Amino acid sequence: MSKRWTKTEDNRIARQLKKGIAIGEVVVPDRKNSDIRKRAYRIGLLVKYKPAIEKRTAQWAAVKTALESGDKSRKQLAKETGMTDDTLRRVLDRHRAELHIADWVFVSPRALRRTGMWRLGAGEDAVAQDGVATVENRGDP
């Protein structure tokens, strides 16, 4: 059985983290790194899912940067941001209130299929004039 954590050890972890020392580098005598990390989470010094939140924030920032240069299709956004189509769909869905489909353009003249051109800013989605059903105008961005 491991020994109980003391207030002194908790303060030592807090001081080191406040100085900017990475959790993997925090040192507490007679404690393993994995135990230090668990203790830091338990006493509220670390947020467990911060890397996932930071990743989502970075993905949205990449989409915003790509859209700042003009309207883009989902395929163009995926190419510019390096995201898979599935990841991009989730990002667009999560931030749907902050962007809209500004226009519909033909993917290819032969296919007679349109794709939405995304634009930053809240607004009404453009309506596909010929009513061609695509994934985007069925409400699944």
mmCIF file of C-alpha atoms in Angstrom:
data_model
loop_
_atom_site.group_PDB
_atom_site.id
_atom_site.type_symbol
_atom_site.label_atom_id
_atom_site.label_comp_id
_atom_site.label_asym_id
_atom_site.label_seq_id
_atom_site.Cartn_x
_atom_site.Cartn_y
_atom_site.Cartn_z
ATOM 1 C CA MET A 1 0.000 0.000 0.000
ATOM 2 C CA SER A 2 1.313 3.427 -0.885
ATOM 3 C CA LYS A 3 1.770 6.112 1.699
ATOM 4 C CA ARG A 4 -0.721 8.968 2.000
ATOM 5 C CA TRP A 5 -0.104 12.261 0.265
ATOM 6 C CA THR A 6 0.819 15.173 2.487
ATOM 7 C CA LYS A 7 -0.092 18.831 2.134
ATOM 8 C CA THR A 8 3.622 19.570 1.650
ATOM 9 C CA GLU A 9 3.762 17.214 -1.347
ATOM 10 C CA ASP A 10 0.615 18.767 -2.822
ATOM 11 C CA ASN A 11 2.147 22.234 -2.435
ATOM 12 C CA ARG A 12 5.379 21.054 -4.042
ATOM 13 C CA ILE A 13 3.464 19.819 -7.111
ATOM 14 C CA ALA A 14 1.484 23.080 -7.265
ATOM 15 C CA ARG A 15 4.620 25.253 -7.033
ATOM 16 C CA GLN A 16 6.400 23.335 -9.793
ATOM 17 C CA LEU A 17 3.404 23.456 -12.122
ATOM 18 C CA LYS A 18 2.963 27.183 -11.431
ATOM 19 C CA LYS A 19 6.605 27.720 -12.469
ATOM 20 C CA GLY A 20 5.747 26.148 -15.825
ATOM 21 C CA ILE A 21 7.413 22.811 -15.286
ATOM 22 C CA ALA A 22 5.750 20.084 -17.353
ATOM 23 C CA ILE A 23 3.881 17.455 -15.351
ATOM 24 C CA GLY A 24 6.276 14.756 -16.547
ATOM 25 C CA GLU A 25 9.193 16.720 -15.067
ATOM 26 C CA VAL A 26 7.651 17.450 -11.651
ATOM 27 C CA VAL A 27 9.669 15.852 -8.865
ATOM 28 C CA VAL A 28 8.396 14.733 -5.475
ATOM 29 C CA PRO A 29 10.759 12.546 -3.439
ATOM 30 C CA ASP A 30 9.741 8.892 -3.194
ATOM 31 C CA ARG A 31 6.883 9.293 -5.722
ATOM 32 C CA LYS A 32 6.622 7.921 -9.250
ATOM 33 C CA ASN A 33 5.766 10.218 -12.167
ATOM 34 C CA SER A 34 2.496 8.362 -12.756
ATOM 35 C CA ASP A 35 1.507 8.876 -9.106
ATOM 36 C CA ILE A 36 2.366 12.586 -9.293
ATOM 37 C CA ARG A 37 0.230 12.974 -12.422
ATOM 38 C CA LYS A 38 -2.727 11.167 -10.810
ATOM 39 C CA ARG A 39 -2.425 13.317 -7.693
ATOM 40 C CA ALA A 40 -2.300 16.515 -9.725
ATOM 41 C CA TYR A 41 -5.547 15.528 -11.482
ATOM 42 C CA ARG A 42 -7.186 14.505 -8.230
ATOM 43 C CA ILE A 43 -6.473 17.803 -6.447
ATOM 44 C CA GLY A 44 -7.481 19.858 -9.487
ATOM 45 C CA LEU A 45 -4.105 21.098 -10.677
ATOM 46 C CA LEU A 46 -4.509 19.523 -14.122
ATOM 47 C CA VAL A 47 -7.430 19.119 -16.475
ATOM 48 C CA LYS A 48 -7.560 15.573 -17.792
ATOM 49 C CA TYR A 49 -8.819 16.269 -21.301
ATOM 50 C CA LYS A 50 -6.902 19.449 -22.063
ATOM 51 C CA PRO A 51 -4.987 17.953 -25.047
ATOM 52 C CA ALA A 52 -8.267 17.046 -26.780
ATOM 53 C CA ILE A 53 -9.642 20.544 -26.189
ATOM 54 C CA GLU A 54 -6.444 22.121 -27.506
ATOM 55 C CA LYS A 55 -6.577 19.901 -30.583
ATOM 56 C CA ARG A 56 -10.185 20.887 -31.331
ATOM 57 C CA THR A 57 -9.274 24.554 -30.878
ATOM 58 C CA ALA A 58 -6.353 24.190 -33.282
ATOM 59 C CA GLN A 59 -8.577 22.462 -35.842
ATOM 60 C CA TRP A 60 -11.136 25.281 -35.725
ATOM 61 C CA ALA A 61 -8.338 27.855 -36.005
ATOM 62 C CA ALA A 62 -7.074 26.083 -39.144
ATOM 63 C CA VAL A 63 -10.564 26.144 -40.703
ATOM 64 C CA LYS A 64 -10.999 29.842 -39.857
ATOM 65 C CA THR A 65 -7.620 30.674 -41.363
ATOM 66 C CA ALA A 66 -8.493 28.809 -44.568
ATOM 67 C CA LEU A 67 -11.862 30.565 -44.837
ATOM 68 C CA GLU A 68 -10.394 34.029 -44.261
ATOM 69 C CA SER A 69 -9.045 33.987 -47.816
ATOM 70 C CA GLY A 70 -12.508 33.319 -49.265
ATOM 71 C CA ASP A 71 -15.285 30.775 -49.615
ATOM 72 C CA LYS A 72 -14.196 27.148 -49.748
ATOM 73 C CA SER A 73 -15.835 23.793 -50.398
ATOM 74 C CA ARG A 74 -15.482 21.041 -47.838
ATOM 75 C CA LYS A 75 -13.023 19.268 -50.119
ATOM 76 C CA GLN A 76 -10.889 22.420 -50.407
ATOM 77 C CA LEU A 77 -10.993 22.918 -46.640
ATOM 78 C CA ALA A 78 -9.904 19.337 -46.022
ATOM 79 C CA LYS A 79 -6.992 19.759 -48.414
ATOM 80 C CA GLU A 80 -5.869 23.117 -46.949
ATOM 81 C CA THR A 81 -6.166 22.051 -43.307
ATOM 82 C CA GLY A 82 -4.880 18.498 -43.741
ATOM 83 C CA MET A 83 -7.951 17.087 -41.974
ATOM 84 C CA THR A 84 -9.849 14.012 -43.003
ATOM 85 C CA ASP A 85 -13.364 14.587 -44.312
ATOM 86 C CA ASP A 86 -14.823 13.017 -41.169
ATOM 87 C CA THR A 87 -12.832 15.292 -38.841
ATOM 88 C CA LEU A 88 -13.703 18.339 -40.913
ATOM 89 C CA ARG A 89 -17.408 17.470 -40.785
ATOM 90 C CA ARG A 90 -17.233 17.324 -36.982
ATOM 91 C CA VAL A 91 -15.423 20.673 -36.800
ATOM 92 C CA LEU A 92 -17.950 22.320 -39.128
ATOM 93 C CA ASP A 93 -20.830 20.821 -37.160
ATOM 94 C CA ARG A 94 -19.390 21.977 -33.825
ATOM 95 C CA HIS A 95 -19.028 25.557 -35.114
ATOM 96 C CA ARG A 96 -22.117 25.675 -37.330
ATOM 97 C CA ALA A 97 -23.368 28.880 -35.676
ATOM 98 C CA GLU A 98 -20.177 30.656 -36.746
ATOM 99 C CA LEU A 99 -20.327 29.855 -40.468
ATOM 100 C CA HIS A 100 -22.777 29.221 -43.262
ATOM 101 C CA ILE A 101 -23.062 27.961 -46.846
ATOM 102 C CA ALA A 102 -22.747 31.098 -48.952
ATOM 103 C CA ASP A 103 -23.284 29.527 -52.367
ATOM 104 C CA TRP A 104 -23.670 26.269 -54.253
ATOM 105 C CA VAL A 105 -21.383 25.414 -57.153
ATOM 106 C CA PHE A 106 -21.252 22.484 -59.548
ATOM 107 C CA VAL A 107 -18.660 19.866 -58.670
ATOM 108 C CA SER A 108 -18.496 18.877 -62.329
ATOM 109 C CA PRO A 109 -20.776 19.778 -65.227
ATOM 110 C CA ARG A 110 -21.415 16.123 -66.053
ATOM 111 C CA ALA A 111 -22.453 15.049 -62.561
ATOM 112 C CA LEU A 112 -24.946 17.899 -62.115
ATOM 113 C CA ARG A 113 -24.116 17.760 -58.432
ATOM 114 C CA ARG A 114 -23.459 20.841 -56.355
ATOM 115 C CA THR A 115 -21.322 21.384 -53.308
ATOM 116 C CA GLY A 116 -21.649 24.079 -50.690
ATOM 117 C CA MET A 117 -19.140 26.908 -50.446
ATOM 118 C CA TRP A 118 -18.529 27.670 -46.783
ATOM 119 C CA ARG A 119 -18.101 31.219 -45.454
ATOM 120 C CA LEU A 120 -17.249 32.564 -42.014
ATOM 121 C CA GLY A 121 -19.984 34.402 -40.145
ATOM 122 C CA ALA A 122 -23.504 33.593 -39.093
ATOM 123 C CA GLY A 123 -26.117 33.750 -41.807
ATOM 124 C CA GLU A 124 -28.760 31.916 -43.742
ATOM 125 C CA ASP A 125 -27.555 29.063 -45.907
ATOM 126 C CA ALA A 126 -27.903 29.594 -49.629
ATOM 127 C CA VAL A 127 -30.519 27.394 -51.256
ATOM 128 C CA ALA A 128 -29.523 25.094 -54.112
ATOM 129 C CA GLN A 129 -31.659 26.428 -56.965
ATOM 130 C CA ASP A 130 -32.305 23.175 -58.768
ATOM 131 C CA GLY A 131 -32.982 21.209 -55.592
ATOM 132 C CA VAL A 132 -30.206 18.716 -56.284
ATOM 133 C CA ALA A 133 -29.837 16.553 -53.188
ATOM 134 C CA THR A 134 -26.339 16.469 -51.765
ATOM 135 C CA VAL A 135 -25.096 15.547 -48.345
ATOM 136 C CA GLU A 136 -24.694 19.229 -47.461
ATOM 137 C CA ASN A 137 -28.188 20.430 -48.357
ATOM 138 C CA ARG A 138 -29.785 17.571 -46.448
ATOM 139 C CA GLY A 139 -28.549 19.250 -43.258
ATOM 140 C CA ASP A 140 -25.431 17.173 -42.607
ATOM 141 C CA PRO A 141 -22.503 19.613 -43.050
#
